[in-house]
XYZ file of C-alpha atoms in Angstrom:
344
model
C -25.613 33.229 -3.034
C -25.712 30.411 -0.897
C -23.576 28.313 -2.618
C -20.662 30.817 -2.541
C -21.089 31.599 1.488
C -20.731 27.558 1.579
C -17.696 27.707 -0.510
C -16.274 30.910 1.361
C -16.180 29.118 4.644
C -15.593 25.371 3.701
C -19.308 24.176 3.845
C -18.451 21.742 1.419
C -15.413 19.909 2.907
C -15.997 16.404 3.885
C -14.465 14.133 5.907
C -11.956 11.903 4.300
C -10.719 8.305 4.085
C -6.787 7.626 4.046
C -5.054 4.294 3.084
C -1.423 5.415 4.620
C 0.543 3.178 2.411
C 4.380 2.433 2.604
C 4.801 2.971 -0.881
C 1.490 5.375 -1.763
C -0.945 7.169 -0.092
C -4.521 6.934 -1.435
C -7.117 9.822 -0.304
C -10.590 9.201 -0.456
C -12.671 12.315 -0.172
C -16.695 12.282 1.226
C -19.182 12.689 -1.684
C -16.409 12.907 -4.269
C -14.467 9.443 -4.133
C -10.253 9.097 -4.549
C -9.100 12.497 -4.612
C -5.220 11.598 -4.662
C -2.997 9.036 -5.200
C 0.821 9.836 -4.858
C 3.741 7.974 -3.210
C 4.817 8.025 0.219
C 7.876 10.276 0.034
C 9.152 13.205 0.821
C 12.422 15.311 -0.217
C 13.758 17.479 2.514
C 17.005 19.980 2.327
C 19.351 19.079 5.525
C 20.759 22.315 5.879
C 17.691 23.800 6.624
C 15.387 21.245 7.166
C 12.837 22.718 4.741
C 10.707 20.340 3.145
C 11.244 20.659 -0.876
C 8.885 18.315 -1.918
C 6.101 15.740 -1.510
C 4.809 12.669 -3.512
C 4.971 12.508 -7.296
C 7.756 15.630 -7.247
C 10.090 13.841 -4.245
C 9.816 10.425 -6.077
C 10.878 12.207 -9.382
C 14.352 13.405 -6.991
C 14.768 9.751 -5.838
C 18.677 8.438 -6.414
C 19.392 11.851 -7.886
C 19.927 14.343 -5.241
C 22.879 15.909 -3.935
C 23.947 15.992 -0.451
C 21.817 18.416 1.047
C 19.080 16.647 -0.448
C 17.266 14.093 1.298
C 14.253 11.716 -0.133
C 12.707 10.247 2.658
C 10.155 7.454 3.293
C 8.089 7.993 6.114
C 7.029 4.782 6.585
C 8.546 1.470 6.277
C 6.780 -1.716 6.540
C 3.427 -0.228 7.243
C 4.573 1.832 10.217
C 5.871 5.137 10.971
C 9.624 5.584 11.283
C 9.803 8.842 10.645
C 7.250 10.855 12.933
C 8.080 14.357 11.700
C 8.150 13.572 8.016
C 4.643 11.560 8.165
C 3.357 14.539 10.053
C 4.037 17.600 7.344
C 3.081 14.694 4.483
C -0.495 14.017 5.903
C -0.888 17.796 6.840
C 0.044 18.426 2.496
C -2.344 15.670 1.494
C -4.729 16.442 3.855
C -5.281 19.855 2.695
C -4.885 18.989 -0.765
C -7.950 16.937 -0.209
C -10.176 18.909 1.313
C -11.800 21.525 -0.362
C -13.447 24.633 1.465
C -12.877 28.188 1.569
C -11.351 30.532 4.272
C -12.674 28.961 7.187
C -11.928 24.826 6.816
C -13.968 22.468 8.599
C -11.546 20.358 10.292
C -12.538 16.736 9.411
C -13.025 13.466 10.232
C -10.113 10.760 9.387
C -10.130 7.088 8.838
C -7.044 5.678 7.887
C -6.215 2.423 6.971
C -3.344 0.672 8.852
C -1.647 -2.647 9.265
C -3.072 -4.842 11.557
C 0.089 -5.677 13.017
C 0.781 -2.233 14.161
C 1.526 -1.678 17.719
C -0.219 0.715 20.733
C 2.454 2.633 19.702
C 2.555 2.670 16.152
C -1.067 3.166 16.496
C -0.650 6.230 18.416
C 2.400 8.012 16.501
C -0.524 7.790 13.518
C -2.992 9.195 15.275
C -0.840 12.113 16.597
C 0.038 12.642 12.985
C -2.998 12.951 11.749
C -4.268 15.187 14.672
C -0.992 17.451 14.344
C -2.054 17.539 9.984
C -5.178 18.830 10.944
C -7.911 16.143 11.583
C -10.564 16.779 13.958
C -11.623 12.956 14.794
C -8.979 10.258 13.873
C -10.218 6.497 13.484
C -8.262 3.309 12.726
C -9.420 0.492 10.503
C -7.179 -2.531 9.391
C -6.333 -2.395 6.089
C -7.694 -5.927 5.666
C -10.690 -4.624 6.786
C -11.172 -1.491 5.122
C -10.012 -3.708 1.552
C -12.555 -6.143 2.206
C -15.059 -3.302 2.816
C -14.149 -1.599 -0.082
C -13.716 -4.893 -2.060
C -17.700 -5.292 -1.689
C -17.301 -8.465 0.700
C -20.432 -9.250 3.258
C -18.178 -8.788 6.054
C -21.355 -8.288 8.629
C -22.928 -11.111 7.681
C -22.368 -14.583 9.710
C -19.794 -15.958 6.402
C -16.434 -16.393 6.343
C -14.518 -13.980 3.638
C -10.627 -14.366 3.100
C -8.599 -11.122 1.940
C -5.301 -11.256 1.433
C -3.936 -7.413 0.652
C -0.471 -7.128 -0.490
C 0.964 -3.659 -0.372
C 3.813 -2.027 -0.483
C 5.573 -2.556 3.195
C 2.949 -5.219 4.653
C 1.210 -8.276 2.962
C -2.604 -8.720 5.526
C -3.944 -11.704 5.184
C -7.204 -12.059 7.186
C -10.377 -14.177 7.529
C -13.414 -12.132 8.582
C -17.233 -12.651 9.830
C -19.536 -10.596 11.671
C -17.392 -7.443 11.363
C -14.699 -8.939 13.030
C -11.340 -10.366 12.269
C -11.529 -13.859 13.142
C -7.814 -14.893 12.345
C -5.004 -12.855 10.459
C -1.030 -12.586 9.598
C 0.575 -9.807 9.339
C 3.659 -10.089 6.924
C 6.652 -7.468 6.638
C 6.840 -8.751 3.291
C 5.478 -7.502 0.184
C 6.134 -5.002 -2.882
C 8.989 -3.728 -1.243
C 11.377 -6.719 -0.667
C 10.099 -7.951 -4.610
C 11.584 -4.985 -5.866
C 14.847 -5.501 -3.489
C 14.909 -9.216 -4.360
C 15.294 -7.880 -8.107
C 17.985 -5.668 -7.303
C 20.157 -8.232 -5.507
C 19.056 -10.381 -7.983
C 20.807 -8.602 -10.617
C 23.836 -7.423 -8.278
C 24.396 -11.363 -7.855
C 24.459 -12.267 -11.426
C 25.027 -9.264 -13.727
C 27.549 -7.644 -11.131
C 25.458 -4.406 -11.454
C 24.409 -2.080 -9.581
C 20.646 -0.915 -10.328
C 18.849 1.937 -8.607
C 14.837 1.920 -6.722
C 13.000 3.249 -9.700
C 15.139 0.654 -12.079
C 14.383 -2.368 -9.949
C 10.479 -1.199 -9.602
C 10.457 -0.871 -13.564
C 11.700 -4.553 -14.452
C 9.352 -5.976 -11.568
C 5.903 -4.123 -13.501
C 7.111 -5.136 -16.874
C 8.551 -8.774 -16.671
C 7.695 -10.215 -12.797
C 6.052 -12.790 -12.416
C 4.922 -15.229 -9.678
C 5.468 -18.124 -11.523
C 8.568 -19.433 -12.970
C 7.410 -22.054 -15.281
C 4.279 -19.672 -16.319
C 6.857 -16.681 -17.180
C 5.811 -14.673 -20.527
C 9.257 -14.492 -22.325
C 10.140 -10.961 -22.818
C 13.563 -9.077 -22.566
C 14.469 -5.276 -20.840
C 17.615 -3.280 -21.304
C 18.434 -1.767 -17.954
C 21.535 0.285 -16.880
C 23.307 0.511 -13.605
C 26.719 0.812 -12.541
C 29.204 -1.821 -13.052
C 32.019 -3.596 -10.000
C 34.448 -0.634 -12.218
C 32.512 1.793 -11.367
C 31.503 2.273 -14.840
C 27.588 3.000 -16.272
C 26.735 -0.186 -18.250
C 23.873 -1.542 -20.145
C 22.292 -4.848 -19.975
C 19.444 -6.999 -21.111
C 17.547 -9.201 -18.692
C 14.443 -11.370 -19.073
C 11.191 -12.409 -17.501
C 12.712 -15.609 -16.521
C 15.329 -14.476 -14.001
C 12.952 -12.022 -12.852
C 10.467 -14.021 -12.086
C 13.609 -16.523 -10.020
C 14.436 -13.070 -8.670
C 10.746 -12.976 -6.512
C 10.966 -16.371 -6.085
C 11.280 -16.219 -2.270
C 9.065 -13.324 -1.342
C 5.953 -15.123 -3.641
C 6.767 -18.044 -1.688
C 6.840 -16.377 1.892
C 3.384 -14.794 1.173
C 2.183 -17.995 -0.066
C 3.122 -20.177 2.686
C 1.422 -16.893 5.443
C -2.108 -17.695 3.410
C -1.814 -21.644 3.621
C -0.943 -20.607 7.590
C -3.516 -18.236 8.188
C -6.353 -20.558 6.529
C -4.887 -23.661 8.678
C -5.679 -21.583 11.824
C -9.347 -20.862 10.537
C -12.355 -22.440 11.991
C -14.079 -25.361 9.908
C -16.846 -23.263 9.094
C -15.891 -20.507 8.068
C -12.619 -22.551 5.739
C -15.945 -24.189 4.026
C -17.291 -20.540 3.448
C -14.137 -19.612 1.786
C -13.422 -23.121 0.004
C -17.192 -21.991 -1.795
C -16.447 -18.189 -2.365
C -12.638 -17.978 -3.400
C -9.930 -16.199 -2.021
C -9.795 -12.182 -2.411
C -6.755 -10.551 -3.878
C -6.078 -6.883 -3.039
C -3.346 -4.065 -2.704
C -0.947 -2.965 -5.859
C 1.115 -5.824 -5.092
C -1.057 -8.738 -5.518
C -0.879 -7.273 -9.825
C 2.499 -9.497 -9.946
C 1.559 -11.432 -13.162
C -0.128 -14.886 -12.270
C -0.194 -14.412 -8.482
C -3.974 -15.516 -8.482
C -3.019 -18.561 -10.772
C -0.416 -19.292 -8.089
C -2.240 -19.008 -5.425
C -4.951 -20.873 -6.815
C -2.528 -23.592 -7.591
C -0.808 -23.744 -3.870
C -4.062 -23.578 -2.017
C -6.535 -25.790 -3.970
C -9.316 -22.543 -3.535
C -10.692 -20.196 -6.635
C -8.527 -16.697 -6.162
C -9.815 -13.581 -7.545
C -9.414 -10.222 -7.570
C -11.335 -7.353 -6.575
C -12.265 -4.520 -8.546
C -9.432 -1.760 -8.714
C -7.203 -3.503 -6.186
C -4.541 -0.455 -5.835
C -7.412 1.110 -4.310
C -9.175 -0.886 -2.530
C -8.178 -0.222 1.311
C -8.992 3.595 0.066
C -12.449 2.580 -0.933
C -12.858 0.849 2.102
C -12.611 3.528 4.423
C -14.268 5.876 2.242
C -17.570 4.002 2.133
C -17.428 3.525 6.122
C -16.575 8.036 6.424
C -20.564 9.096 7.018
C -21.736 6.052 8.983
C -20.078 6.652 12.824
C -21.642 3.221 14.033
C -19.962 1.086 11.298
C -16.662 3.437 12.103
C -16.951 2.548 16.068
C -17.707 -1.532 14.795
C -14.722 -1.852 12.610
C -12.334 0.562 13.839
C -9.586 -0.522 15.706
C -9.410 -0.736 19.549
């Protein structure tokens, strides 16, 4: 009997965890772990500015709608840029996570953010979040929250190097004592790779590929390494200089030219951020190895790369598309590690 009262009026909802990602959102519910995992999009009709769909469904529409059909990314390198948009996708996910019955708890939220993001930025999340329904709204870096949920000490008096490359932002950060010691913030990561492949292929092929196209040949034959490059072929279609569909086959070798740049951009921010690092705490993470989290550090041989550039072991962390979700999720019960980590 019990049981169902606590079910009737939401006894059960917990608070939750959010990594608010440019590309997906990852929900972390209390006592129950990830909970959701869909992308960052949402389709709305411009004649009557209903929303028509969220996440898996308004990715599905993308390059396909009419004109009085509008996908829409929220967010764009890690920060809000559309406020109204964010707001009604939280407020879906939000109560797609939490369970409950009539009467819903309102809960707690820690979200996961760049930590490049500005007062501002920091606020229009916030507000979001508050507007979707949260009752308490805390902030944690994503580098923090995927070094948390990576397993690192990051209380302890040792140096621990994460470098988390998502979809809009690539964090890089050195951390000890619960604290950020020195970071970069990049506005470069899974994003731009999947651009750089569609120029790429505009440039040489004179074709025109769409999002979902680009995203495909990136999964299946990037690379972060040219001379390392698997040699495999994909037959892709676009739309010719003519106008005209046409069908092509490209390989893991111009692919793998294609993120040439962006690899190199996000290599050259870790040799940066571990040349501002203290001497201690570079000899902590010359001894345990760099950290690779974030869906985009799965680019084939990134850690090899890495490893190669920087002279230090690179490794990954268990489940790295989840990690920053995992992060805040572990932190959601214990309000004194929330207040230590969270953001100012």
């Amino acid at each position: 009997m019990l049981g169902k009262l606590g079910d009737l009026f939401g006894l059960g909802a917990g608070n939750i965890g959010i990594d608010l990602g440019t590309a997906n959102t990852v929900v972390y519910s209390e006592n129950k772990g990830i909970v959701l995992y869909e992308p960052s999009i949402v389709a709305i009709d411009v004649s009557t500015n209903r929303i028509l769909a969220v996440g898996k469904q308004a990715k599905e529409m993308l390059g396909k709608t009419p004109e009085n059909i509008r996908t829409v990314r929220p967010l764009r390198d890690g920060v809000i840029t559309d406020f109204e948009a964010t707001k009604i996708m939280l407020s879906y996910y939000i109560t797609k996570s939490i369970s409950g019955g009539i009467f819903k708890p309102k809960p707690r939220v820690v979200i996961g953010v760049p930590s490049g993001v500005t007062q501002v930025e920091k606020r229009a999340v916030i507000d979001a979040a508050k507007s979707a329904g949260a009752r308490e709204v805390y902030l944690i870096s994503e580098p923090m929250a995927a070094a948390i949920g990576a397993e690192l000490p990051v209380e302890e008096p040792v140096g621990n190097m994460i470098v988390d490359i998502g979809g809009g932002t690539t964090e890089i950060a050195v951390i000890s004592l619960a604290g950020i010691v020195v970071s970069s913030s990049l506005r470069i990561a899974g994003d731009e790779m999947t651009d750089a492949v569609a120029q790429f292929i505009k440039r040489k092929h004179n074709l025109l590929i769409g999002e979902q196209t680009a995203e495909r040949a990136k999964i299946e034959l990037g690379s972060a390494s040219i001379e390392n490059s698997f040699q495999k072929e994909l037959e892709i279609k676009g739309r010719d200089i003519t106008g005209l569909p046409r069908t092509i086959k490209i390989t893991s070798e111009e692919i793998a030219q294609a993120l040439e740049d962006v690899v190199a951009a996000i290599i050259n921010a870790i040799k940066s951020t571990l040349e501002r690092t203290p001497p201690e705490l570079a000899s902590d993470i010359a001894e345990r190895g760099i950290v690779l989290a974030g869906g985009g550090s799965l680019l084939k041989n990134l850690d090899k790369r890495v490893e190669k550039e920087t002279g230090i072991k690179t490794l990954y962390c268990e489940d790295p598309i989840t990690a920053v979700a995992r992060g805040v999720g572990k932190v959601l019960d214990n309000i004194e590690v929330i207040r230590k980590v969270a953001m100012p």
